[in-house]
Structure formats: C-alpha cells, structure tokens
Amino acid sequence: MDDADFPKQISRTSLGSVPVFFAEGPPPPQAALIFRVGRVDERLSTSGITHLVEHLALFPIGDQPYRYNGTVAGLQTVFSVAGSPTEIGQFFEKVTASLRKLPLDRLQFEARILRTEAASRRPGSIDHLLGRRYGPKQWGLSAYDEYGLNDPDPSAVQAWADQWFTAGNAALWISGSEVPSFSLELPDGPRKEPPVVPDSPIPLPAWLSSSSDGVGMCMVAARSTAFLLLQGLLGKRARTRLRYGEAVSYHVSTNYVPLSRDLAHFAIWADALPESALAVTSGLLEVVDQLAADGPRVDELKSALSITKKELADPVMVFILLNAAATNELLGSEDLSAAQIFQELEAATPQDLAQQLSRAWETAIVAVPHGVAMPEPRFTRVPSWSSHQIRGRRYDLRKPPLDANDAYWLVVSDEGISVIRASAKCVTVLYQDCAALLRWTDGRRTLIGNDGFVVDVFPAELRGGEALYYEIDGRLPANLVVPMGDRDGEVSVALSVNRVPRSLRTLAPGVLVVVVLLCWFGVFATLFVAISEGFSVNNNLGILIYLTPAVIGTGFVIHRYRPGTFARIMGWIRRT
C-alpha cells in the first residue's frame, strides 16, 4: 500500500466569504456547514442557547426526501446533509435563511422538546470528569443541565444567532468532484477564536469518588496525531488485560476531543461490578503507568501503524478528513492529508510516545466508584468541602433533625453563603464567584459556584430565613438567575435532614388513623381496668405497650399535615 491508496487531496474554494473544502467520496454526496460556536462559548445560566438556535434553524425544513441533521458540540455547531447536489444546495439555503430570521414563534415549543430530550439523556462519565476538572464553565458545562432552555428570551436567542452564525465564523465541506451552485446568505462577522482553556482549580493528578458503575481516567495533552496513536494503544492494552485477561470488565472505551488549537482531552473508561472495581482501577493505572514509562513495544507499534494505514485508506475516511479540514480552518490549526498524517505517525518512536503520555498523565483525574480507595498515593483526592468559611449571620433550622449528625446551619454575609455541617465541614459559594442562581417559586434558591460547589437554601426551613429571599436575590445580577418554576415534590439533599422518609409520608392516611385510634382505645381500656382492679405490673405493662405506638402513630398523623411535629415528639421520647 502506497500513498496513492489514500484518499485524494482535498481541494479548497469559497462561497462568498465562507471557505469550502471538497473531495470525491462514496455515494451519496454528503456535506456539512460548521460554525465555530458550541457549549464552551455559553455561560451556565444561558447554556443550551446554541442548541436552541440549531433546532429553530432546522424547524422550517420539515420532512424531506434526503437525510439531514444538526448537532452542537463543545467547539462547534454542525448542520449536515446527505442527498443529491441540488438537495444539498437547497438545504443550506434554507438553513442560512432561517438563521437570519429564526422562527421565534416556535421558541417555547422547541425549548420544551429539548428539555424532553435532555430528561432522557443524562451526562456520561466523561462529562462528569470534565465538570470536575473545569467546573460549570466552558468544557465543564457538559456535566450540567441546559438551564437556558427554562425561560429563553426571544431577542437574546436571535442576538446569539446574529453574533455567532456568520459567514466569517463558518466553514463548509462537500463530498464530490465539484461544489454545487448555491448561495449562503449569512451576515458578515468575524472569526471567533476558541476560548483559552483554563487551568484546573484542583491539584493534579487527582482522584474522586463517583456514582458511576465503572472507572474513568482523563488527562489533557498537547494536540497531535501521535496521541491518536496512543489512544488506540491504551485502549487495546486495557481491553487485553481487563476483559480477555482478568475478566473484570466488559467494555473499555477511549475518547479524544480537541479542546483548542493546541490542546486535547483524552479519556479512557472501563465498566466494572462493585466487587471488581478495585481490580479495574489498579489494572488501568498499571496500563497507563507502563506505557508512560516504556512506550509501546516495537511489535505493537508496528501493528498499530498497520491498522491505522488501513483505516486511512478506507474510502469513507474522506468524510473524516473533510470534516477535519473545515474544523482546523475554524480553529486556526494546520490541516494534514492522509499521507501526511501517516508520515507523522511513522516518525513517532516509542520514546516520543512515552514522553507525550507521561506529560499528559501528570494532569490526570481518576474517577472510581464509591467505596473504592485509590491505591496510588500520588493522586490527591478532589476536595469534597470548601476550604473557606463565611463569617456572618447564622441561620439555624426551625426544626431539629432526627439525627444530630445531620444538623447543619447557614452563615450569610455580604461575601457569600456557607452551609456548615455538625462536623464543622462546610460548602461555600461566594457571590462574586457564582455561576448561576436557580430560583424556584416556593422560595428555594440554589447557588452554583464556579468551582462546582453548590449551596441549596430553603429560607422557609430556617429561623428568620424570610430575609434570605431578598438577601440572595439582591446580591446577584439578573443574567445569572435561572427561573426553575415549581419543584416536583422532591426535597434537596442539603435540606432533607429533618424530613420523615418518603415511605412513611405516603402511608394511606385512613389506615394510619385507624391504627392510631385502636392504640389509644387500648390505652384507655387498660387504664380503666387498672383503675377498677388496681394498678399491677401487667396493667402497667399493658398501658406502656399501647401507649408507645399510640404516641408515635399520632406523631406520624400530625406530621402528615404539620411537618416537623414527629421530629419534636421523637426528640421528647429520647430525652425522657
């Protein structure tokens, strides 16, 4: 196999001021219009606005005889189509016309559709790793809900489209020997540089406990073709050991995403049963450590190069190369042909690959299931509590919790809010470092800090808490506020300590009342007998047997209609 077997060189032209990349590929013809805007450009309080623009732009197109789609990723938004050259041209003309004048009468409907979609698709393990690395901003936003879909402002949505979906911020690719004749009616606008990737606020390398059913590891590396080779080598070594060797994992996957012109995010993940989680953790760590120390063996490097060469020669690779050409144009990165990519890979030595992985490994974050201890001491645990505690006005719970260890209180000042537990550990969000304020109609407020810490406040549960409505709302600008509407009945974790378990709250009230009345009947009947016959050990014991469930049951009934009463009754019983 020589260079002639690789896809043909990609050609370049333009439609107006939009660069266009084209090359022949397998039928049917495909094309994509890419804009350099995605979730990394949003803020938490309005996240999802790009997704909303994409949906609105596609709505007027409706059902068509050709396939089309729209996607929003971290750095880009893509409108793709597969059809005849005429259909491709018609599709892009409709999309660009729609972007200039979005069908805003559909705004609330499309927002609801996207919220419905999000409800059935939760963030994955890699999203959570990005969220812990960067917090609720830029690349970390993928771990958070699209709060901008809750109450979108029509003028803000159209302004976002006008700002980002411009000719200067777009690139197009088409598979075919020539570009069909059509026009892209996009407004003028500058090319948008990707945001600078921030440093992680946590000390690295680090580890954390997660609720996932597997082990994940991620790192930030210099963007290069060589690291794509490392991705394959790591995945193969991990599968060979964990699945075929130790049989402790079924699925091992890898992920490589460009973060900017110069940086990329790499992740590897392996599923695990609870009893196998430690073995999977140790196995993945050893796989990465060995490859970072020694690099690949000559035989496995040769095998990896052979596989890569076949992949690059596959006719469908032209679509990947065309997409890379348009993406690199928007990022300002050098674009390489298939032959150039393979030449770079051939030039990589085991020592080069080991050094690249070793540097990236220093930025690692490892996520292990709850209950699994990190076997490597060089990894620092990601903080679960804030290091800074607010000094100010203290707000205590109106009703004490059943367990004293569940007690907490709030401290509020002009600086921010701290939730302090009985253990003296705290979570703090500073007003100046707040990414979003979630506001519910029942008075609850949730502050999400840029470091990822969350303070959940329900003023009605705090003594003197009524003033907190105005304290919190008045401290944060309107552009950080997210209207959340009504709660669904669930009580937040931070404020659930004084609640009776749901299973008890949802007992049929009628059955419970009958049981309580029978207990009280037993109390008075036994008391009547004791008065008539004289108090004895048996009579006293009978009264106690009936009295205890009667008092507790009465507490449940009252709590059903007056929350907190049961907690006070139980506290009285413990004291006496």
Short mmCIF file of N, CA and C in Angstrom, two decimals, residues 9-12 19-23 32 34 170-174 317-338:
data_model
loop_
_atom_site.label_atom_id
_atom_site.label_comp_id
_atom_site.label_asym_id
_atom_site.label_seq_id
_atom_site.Cartn_x
_atom_site.Cartn_y
_atom_site.Cartn_z
N GLN A 9 -6.25 14.31 -2.45
CA GLN A 9 -6.01 15.58 -1.78
C GLN A 9 -7.30 16.41 -1.77
N ILE A 10 -7.56 17.06 -0.66
CA ILE A 10 -8.75 17.89 -0.53
C ILE A 10 -8.52 19.22 -1.23
N SER A 11 -9.52 19.65 -2.00
CA SER A 11 -9.45 20.93 -2.69
C SER A 11 -10.19 21.99 -1.89
N ARG A 12 -9.89 23.24 -2.20
CA ARG A 12 -10.48 24.36 -1.46
C ARG A 12 -10.99 25.42 -2.42
N PRO A 19 -15.19 29.58 3.49
CA PRO A 19 -14.29 28.60 2.87
C PRO A 19 -15.01 27.26 2.67
N VAL A 20 -14.71 26.62 1.53
CA VAL A 20 -15.36 25.35 1.19
C VAL A 20 -14.28 24.33 0.85
N PHE A 21 -14.39 23.14 1.44
CA PHE A 21 -13.45 22.04 1.20
C PHE A 21 -14.22 20.91 0.53
N PHE A 22 -13.63 20.34 -0.53
CA PHE A 22 -14.34 19.28 -1.24
C PHE A 22 -13.36 18.24 -1.77
N ALA A 23 -13.85 17.01 -1.87
CA ALA A 23 -13.09 15.88 -2.42
C ALA A 23 -14.10 14.78 -2.73
N ALA A 32 -21.48 19.34 5.10
CA ALA A 32 -21.72 19.89 6.44
C ALA A 32 -21.28 21.34 6.49
N ILE A 34 -20.28 24.12 9.13
CA ILE A 34 -19.81 24.13 10.52
C ILE A 34 -19.60 25.58 10.97
N ALA A 170 -17.78 30.53 9.76
CA ALA A 170 -18.30 29.29 9.19
C ALA A 170 -17.30 28.67 8.22
N ALA A 171 -17.43 27.36 8.04
CA ALA A 171 -16.68 26.62 7.02
C ALA A 171 -17.58 25.49 6.52
N LEU A 172 -17.41 25.13 5.26
CA LEU A 172 -18.28 24.14 4.63
C LEU A 172 -17.43 23.04 3.99
N TRP A 173 -17.89 21.80 4.07
CA TRP A 173 -17.25 20.74 3.30
C TRP A 173 -18.30 19.93 2.54
N ILE A 174 -17.89 19.45 1.38
CA ILE A 174 -18.79 18.71 0.49
C ILE A 174 -18.00 17.55 -0.13
N MET A 317 -13.02 7.35 4.81
CA MET A 317 -12.14 8.26 5.55
C MET A 317 -12.19 9.67 4.97
N VAL A 318 -12.61 9.80 3.72
CA VAL A 318 -12.67 11.14 3.11
C VAL A 318 -13.61 12.04 3.88
N PHE A 319 -14.70 11.49 4.44
CA PHE A 319 -15.63 12.32 5.20
C PHE A 319 -14.98 12.84 6.48
N ILE A 320 -14.20 12.00 7.15
CA ILE A 320 -13.49 12.41 8.36
C ILE A 320 -12.44 13.47 8.04
N LEU A 321 -11.72 13.28 6.93
CA LEU A 321 -10.69 14.24 6.54
C LEU A 321 -11.30 15.57 6.13
N LEU A 322 -12.44 15.53 5.43
CA LEU A 322 -13.12 16.78 5.05
C LEU A 322 -13.59 17.53 6.30
N ASN A 323 -14.15 16.80 7.24
CA ASN A 323 -14.61 17.43 8.47
C ASN A 323 -13.42 18.01 9.24
N ALA A 324 -12.30 17.29 9.25
CA ALA A 324 -11.11 17.79 9.94
C ALA A 324 -10.58 19.05 9.27
N ALA A 325 -10.65 19.10 7.94
CA ALA A 325 -10.17 20.28 7.22
C ALA A 325 -10.97 21.52 7.59
N ALA A 326 -12.30 21.38 7.63
CA ALA A 326 -13.15 22.51 7.99
C ALA A 326 -12.96 22.90 9.45
N THR A 327 -12.85 21.90 10.32
CA THR A 327 -12.65 22.18 11.74
C THR A 327 -11.32 22.88 11.99
N ASN A 328 -10.27 22.39 11.37
CA ASN A 328 -8.95 23.01 11.55
C ASN A 328 -8.93 24.43 11.01
N GLU A 329 -9.67 24.67 9.96
CA GLU A 329 -9.79 26.04 9.42
C GLU A 329 -10.37 26.97 10.48
N LEU A 330 -11.42 26.52 11.15
CA LEU A 330 -12.08 27.36 12.15
C LEU A 330 -11.23 27.53 13.41
N LEU A 331 -10.41 26.52 13.73
CA LEU A 331 -9.56 26.61 14.92
C LEU A 331 -8.22 27.27 14.65
N GLY A 332 -7.90 27.47 13.37
CA GLY A 332 -6.60 28.03 13.03
C GLY A 332 -5.48 27.02 13.14
N SER A 333 -5.80 25.73 12.98
CA SER A 333 -4.80 24.67 13.08
C SER A 333 -4.34 24.22 11.70
N GLU A 334 -3.15 23.64 11.65
CA GLU A 334 -2.64 23.10 10.40
C GLU A 334 -3.45 21.87 10.00
N ASP A 335 -3.78 21.78 8.72
CA ASP A 335 -4.51 20.62 8.23
C ASP A 335 -3.55 19.70 7.48
N LEU A 336 -3.71 18.40 7.70
CA LEU A 336 -2.83 17.40 7.10
C LEU A 336 -3.63 16.44 6.23
N SER A 337 -3.02 16.01 5.14
CA SER A 337 -3.62 14.98 4.31
C SER A 337 -3.44 13.62 4.98
N ALA A 338 -4.10 12.59 4.44
CA ALA A 338 -3.94 11.24 5.00
C ALA A 338 -2.49 10.78 4.92
#
